[in-house]
Amino acid sequence: MLDKLAFIQIAKHYCKHRTGGDAYAFGDQVPTFGIQWAEDALRAVKAGLPATRLPDEGDTISATECSKMMDFNSYTDIDYNGKAKLCLDLGKPLPESFYGKADLLYDGGTIEHIPNIYQAICNAAMLVKKGGVLIVAVPAHDFGHTYYNLDPLLFRDFYGLNGFDMIECLFWHQKPKLNRVLKTCLYPI
């Protein structure tokens, strides 16, 4: 799921670094907002204004359209469910042809569903190119929905040992459905 807060974090990175390049996502990401909200949020972020309280109006938008708004050259989602552009099992090593391909990799809640989570986080580290950014948004408490409930220390330590620097770690409370605490961590190399 590509939610509003994740979109804002990606937009902040885009506005600060203007990298463009190739965007990837683990899981078939479906935005939870409309095109008008995305356009307004991007304008707000560029102006240094808060974007979280904007009204959500307009037709739905795809993750590909979101990436085009931020001038990424391409958008590729990876999942084993048959809905993503690339059908790959993230619990197995990625083909070497994918190493260092992603300027941006977004995981909006996929790795905690993969039984071989170690391989999944290794794949993320291999996919992001030097100077790229990895954004991870996973539930901290989601019993009965995922295999793993992950602590931010996992991301800090694993990716830190693999040459990443954590630039931000956010916790927020998501009110709909079950009360969940989610975390998003951004890691440029």
mmCIF file of C-alpha atoms in Angstrom:
data_model
loop_
_atom_site.group_PDB
_atom_site.id
_atom_site.type_symbol
_atom_site.label_atom_id
_atom_site.label_comp_id
_atom_site.label_asym_id
_atom_site.label_seq_id
_atom_site.Cartn_x
_atom_site.Cartn_y
_atom_site.Cartn_z
ATOM 1 C CA MET A 1 0.000 0.000 0.000
ATOM 2 C CA LEU A 2 1.285 3.454 -0.882
ATOM 3 C CA ASP A 3 -0.316 5.695 1.726
ATOM 4 C CA LYS A 4 -0.231 9.472 2.086
ATOM 5 C CA LEU A 5 2.628 9.608 4.586
ATOM 6 C CA ALA A 6 4.809 7.368 2.422
ATOM 7 C CA PHE A 7 4.056 9.523 -0.643
ATOM 8 C CA ILE A 8 5.045 12.633 1.330
ATOM 9 C CA GLN A 9 8.323 11.006 2.438
ATOM 10 C CA ILE A 10 9.138 10.054 -1.162
ATOM 11 C CA ALA A 11 8.203 13.587 -2.297
ATOM 12 C CA LYS A 12 10.483 15.123 0.367
ATOM 13 C CA HIS A 13 13.373 12.998 -0.887
ATOM 14 C CA TYR A 14 12.550 13.944 -4.483
ATOM 15 C CA CYS A 15 12.436 17.668 -3.676
ATOM 16 C CA LYS A 16 15.699 17.538 -1.706
ATOM 17 C CA HIS A 17 17.768 15.354 -4.036
ATOM 18 C CA ARG A 18 16.004 15.514 -7.441
ATOM 19 C CA THR A 19 17.473 12.173 -8.375
ATOM 20 C CA GLY A 20 14.894 10.928 -10.860
ATOM 21 C CA GLY A 21 16.224 7.609 -12.078
ATOM 22 C CA ASP A 22 14.453 4.303 -11.612
ATOM 23 C CA ALA A 23 11.892 3.641 -8.874
ATOM 24 C CA TYR A 24 11.117 0.126 -7.638
ATOM 25 C CA ALA A 25 8.675 -1.235 -5.078
ATOM 26 C CA PHE A 26 8.375 -4.525 -3.244
ATOM 27 C CA GLY A 27 4.759 -5.591 -3.564
ATOM 28 C CA ASP A 28 2.127 -4.342 -5.976
ATOM 29 C CA GLN A 29 1.648 -0.893 -4.457
ATOM 30 C CA VAL A 30 -1.807 0.656 -4.705
ATOM 31 C CA PRO A 31 -2.064 4.338 -3.670
ATOM 32 C CA THR A 32 -4.692 5.166 -1.046
ATOM 33 C CA PHE A 33 -5.312 8.680 -2.369
ATOM 34 C CA GLY A 34 -6.507 10.502 -5.473
ATOM 35 C CA ILE A 35 -4.621 12.347 -8.179
ATOM 36 C CA GLN A 36 -5.676 15.809 -6.960
ATOM 37 C CA TRP A 37 -4.361 15.080 -3.469
ATOM 38 C CA ALA A 38 -1.048 13.846 -4.938
ATOM 39 C CA GLU A 39 -0.648 17.004 -7.031
ATOM 40 C CA ASP A 40 -1.520 19.273 -4.084
ATOM 41 C CA ALA A 41 0.776 17.343 -1.719
ATOM 42 C CA LEU A 42 3.716 17.562 -4.125
ATOM 43 C CA ARG A 43 3.164 21.343 -4.493
ATOM 44 C CA ALA A 44 2.993 21.703 -0.685
ATOM 45 C CA VAL A 45 6.186 19.706 -0.134
ATOM 46 C CA LYS A 46 8.017 21.777 -2.787
ATOM 47 C CA ALA A 47 6.903 24.945 -0.965
ATOM 48 C CA GLY A 48 7.966 23.555 2.422
ATOM 49 C CA LEU A 49 4.382 23.418 3.696
ATOM 50 C CA PRO A 50 2.618 20.560 5.544
ATOM 51 C CA ALA A 51 0.739 18.245 3.215
ATOM 52 C CA THR A 52 -0.921 15.759 5.584
ATOM 53 C CA ARG A 53 -4.215 17.615 6.092
ATOM 54 C CA LEU A 54 -5.087 18.269 2.454
ATOM 55 C CA PRO A 55 -8.561 17.132 1.330
ATOM 56 C CA ASP A 56 -8.564 13.974 -0.777
ATOM 57 C CA GLU A 57 -10.389 14.545 -4.033
ATOM 58 C CA GLY A 58 -10.095 13.463 -7.616
ATOM 59 C CA ASP A 59 -9.786 10.269 -9.544
ATOM 60 C CA THR A 60 -7.568 7.494 -8.306
ATOM 61 C CA ILE A 61 -3.919 7.446 -9.266
ATOM 62 C CA SER A 62 -1.551 4.569 -9.961
ATOM 63 C CA ALA A 63 1.888 4.066 -8.444
ATOM 64 C CA THR A 64 3.329 4.523 -11.954
ATOM 65 C CA GLU A 65 1.627 7.929 -12.223
ATOM 66 C CA CYS A 66 3.002 8.888 -8.786
ATOM 67 C CA SER A 67 6.539 8.063 -9.912
ATOM 68 C CA LYS A 68 6.090 10.085 -13.133
ATOM 69 C CA MET A 69 4.971 13.115 -11.070
ATOM 70 C CA MET A 70 8.381 13.000 -9.376
ATOM 71 C CA ASP A 71 10.273 12.603 -12.654
ATOM 72 C CA PHE A 72 11.390 9.020 -12.159
ATOM 73 C CA ASN A 73 12.325 7.429 -15.490
ATOM 74 C CA SER A 74 10.580 4.168 -14.700
ATOM 75 C CA TYR A 75 8.566 2.378 -12.036
ATOM 76 C CA THR A 76 8.735 -1.363 -11.464
ATOM 77 C CA ASP A 77 6.966 -3.304 -8.749
ATOM 78 C CA ILE A 78 8.169 -6.757 -7.732
ATOM 79 C CA ASP A 79 5.967 -9.417 -6.161
ATOM 80 C CA TYR A 80 5.167 -13.094 -6.497
ATOM 81 C CA ASN A 81 1.388 -12.625 -6.519
ATOM 82 C CA GLY A 82 0.961 -12.154 -10.280
ATOM 83 C CA LYS A 83 -0.231 -8.526 -9.964
ATOM 84 C CA ALA A 84 3.170 -6.809 -10.114
ATOM 85 C CA LYS A 85 5.154 -5.924 -13.228
ATOM 86 C CA LEU A 86 7.918 -8.381 -12.244
ATOM 87 C CA CYS A 87 6.858 -11.735 -10.843
ATOM 88 C CA LEU A 88 9.771 -12.727 -8.597
ATOM 89 C CA ASP A 89 9.921 -14.536 -5.263
ATOM 90 C CA LEU A 90 11.580 -12.054 -2.894
ATOM 91 C CA GLY A 91 12.385 -14.966 -0.566
ATOM 92 C CA LYS A 92 14.947 -16.158 -3.130
ATOM 93 C CA PRO A 93 18.023 -14.237 -4.338
ATOM 94 C CA LEU A 94 17.293 -11.690 -7.058
ATOM 95 C CA PRO A 95 19.020 -12.255 -10.397
ATOM 96 C CA GLU A 96 22.334 -10.354 -10.432
ATOM 97 C CA SER A 97 21.052 -8.265 -13.352
ATOM 98 C CA PHE A 98 18.937 -6.346 -10.768
ATOM 99 C CA TYR A 99 21.832 -5.467 -8.455
ATOM 100 C CA GLY A 100 22.266 -1.711 -8.121
ATOM 101 C CA LYS A 101 19.269 -0.826 -10.317
ATOM 102 C CA ALA A 102 17.068 1.207 -7.957
ATOM 103 C CA ASP A 103 17.486 4.910 -7.312
ATOM 104 C CA LEU A 104 14.500 4.490 -5.009
ATOM 105 C CA LEU A 105 13.104 1.302 -3.479
ATOM 106 C CA TYR A 106 9.835 1.497 -1.547
ATOM 107 C CA ASP A 107 8.543 -1.369 0.558
ATOM 108 C CA GLY A 108 5.066 -0.511 1.770
ATOM 109 C CA GLY A 109 4.507 -3.651 3.798
ATOM 110 C CA THR A 110 5.694 -6.645 1.797
ATOM 111 C CA ILE A 111 8.818 -8.096 3.437
ATOM 112 C CA GLU A 112 7.010 -9.094 6.640
ATOM 113 C CA HIS A 113 4.859 -11.447 4.524
ATOM 114 C CA ILE A 114 7.876 -13.338 3.129
ATOM 115 C CA PRO A 115 8.853 -16.441 5.115
ATOM 116 C CA ASN A 116 12.550 -15.997 4.230
ATOM 117 C CA ILE A 117 12.730 -12.417 5.484
ATOM 118 C CA TYR A 118 16.536 -12.439 5.643
ATOM 119 C CA GLN A 119 16.694 -12.966 1.886
ATOM 120 C CA ALA A 120 14.074 -10.278 1.320
ATOM 121 C CA ILE A 121 16.058 -7.620 3.189
ATOM 122 C CA CYS A 122 19.240 -8.780 1.440
ATOM 123 C CA ASN A 123 17.436 -8.346 -1.895
ATOM 124 C CA ALA A 124 16.496 -4.789 -0.916
ATOM 125 C CA ALA A 125 20.138 -4.000 -0.075
ATOM 126 C CA MET A 126 21.314 -5.462 -3.400
ATOM 127 C CA LEU A 127 18.654 -3.706 -5.507
ATOM 128 C CA VAL A 128 19.395 -0.151 -4.275
ATOM 129 C CA LYS A 129 22.269 1.529 -6.109
ATOM 130 C CA LYS A 130 25.021 3.540 -4.436
ATOM 131 C CA GLY A 131 23.477 6.927 -3.646
ATOM 132 C CA GLY A 132 19.952 5.497 -3.829
ATOM 133 C CA VAL A 133 17.248 5.505 -1.175
ATOM 134 C CA LEU A 134 15.352 2.693 0.520
ATOM 135 C CA ILE A 135 12.038 3.500 2.236
ATOM 136 C CA VAL A 136 10.534 0.773 4.408
ATOM 137 C CA ALA A 137 7.027 1.053 5.881
ATOM 138 C CA VAL A 138 6.052 -2.015 7.877
ATOM 139 C CA PRO A 139 3.658 -2.662 10.762
ATOM 140 C CA ALA A 140 5.115 -2.844 14.233
ATOM 141 C CA HIS A 141 2.092 -4.643 15.691
ATOM 142 C CA ASP A 142 -0.004 -6.621 13.272
ATOM 143 C CA PHE A 143 -0.560 -10.002 14.863
ATOM 144 C CA GLY A 144 -2.404 -12.492 12.685
ATOM 145 C CA HIS A 145 -1.715 -10.602 9.457
ATOM 146 C CA THR A 146 2.020 -11.053 8.863
ATOM 147 C CA TYR A 147 4.804 -13.502 9.661
ATOM 148 C CA TYR A 148 6.911 -10.853 11.402
ATOM 149 C CA ASN A 149 6.486 -7.771 13.568
ATOM 150 C CA LEU A 150 9.677 -5.835 12.966
ATOM 151 C CA ASP A 151 11.658 -3.519 15.201
ATOM 152 C CA PRO A 152 13.461 -0.488 13.696
ATOM 153 C CA LEU A 153 16.700 -1.827 15.201
ATOM 154 C CA LEU A 154 16.636 -4.587 12.576
ATOM 155 C CA PHE A 155 16.724 -2.021 9.776
ATOM 156 C CA ARG A 156 19.257 0.242 11.499
ATOM 157 C CA ASP A 157 21.652 -2.602 12.253
ATOM 158 C CA PHE A 158 21.283 -4.730 9.117
ATOM 159 C CA TYR A 159 21.408 -1.886 6.627
ATOM 160 C CA GLY A 160 24.031 -0.025 8.689
ATOM 161 C CA LEU A 161 26.316 -3.059 8.468
ATOM 162 C CA ASN A 162 25.734 -3.056 4.713
ATOM 163 C CA GLY A 163 26.813 0.536 4.045
ATOM 164 C CA PHE A 164 23.510 2.402 4.472
ATOM 165 C CA ASP A 165 22.970 5.489 6.625
ATOM 166 C CA MET A 166 19.620 6.030 8.327
ATOM 167 C CA ILE A 167 18.475 9.578 7.675
ATOM 168 C CA GLU A 168 15.050 9.373 9.250
ATOM 169 C CA CYS A 169 12.922 7.001 11.285
ATOM 170 C CA LEU A 170 9.276 7.889 11.806
ATOM 171 C CA PHE A 171 6.567 6.267 13.866
ATOM 172 C CA TRP A 172 2.946 7.092 13.315
ATOM 173 C CA HIS A 173 -0.376 5.791 14.420
ATOM 174 C CA GLN A 174 -2.831 4.572 11.798
ATOM 175 C CA LYS A 175 -6.403 4.867 13.067
ATOM 176 C CA PRO A 176 -8.532 2.877 10.600
ATOM 177 C CA LYS A 177 -9.210 -0.818 11.225
ATOM 178 C CA LEU A 178 -6.957 -2.221 13.924
ATOM 179 C CA ASN A 179 -4.940 0.390 15.758
ATOM 180 C CA ARG A 180 -1.457 -0.107 14.370
ATOM 181 C CA VAL A 181 1.877 1.565 14.842
ATOM 182 C CA LEU A 182 3.811 1.768 11.611
ATOM 183 C CA LYS A 183 7.399 2.752 11.014
ATOM 184 C CA THR A 184 9.096 4.241 7.989
ATOM 185 C CA CYS A 185 12.848 4.392 7.673
ATOM 186 C CA LEU A 186 14.778 6.081 4.865
ATOM 187 C CA TYR A 187 18.272 4.926 4.006
ATOM 188 C CA PRO A 188 20.485 6.508 1.372
ATOM 189 C CA ILE A 189 23.739 4.833 0.544
#
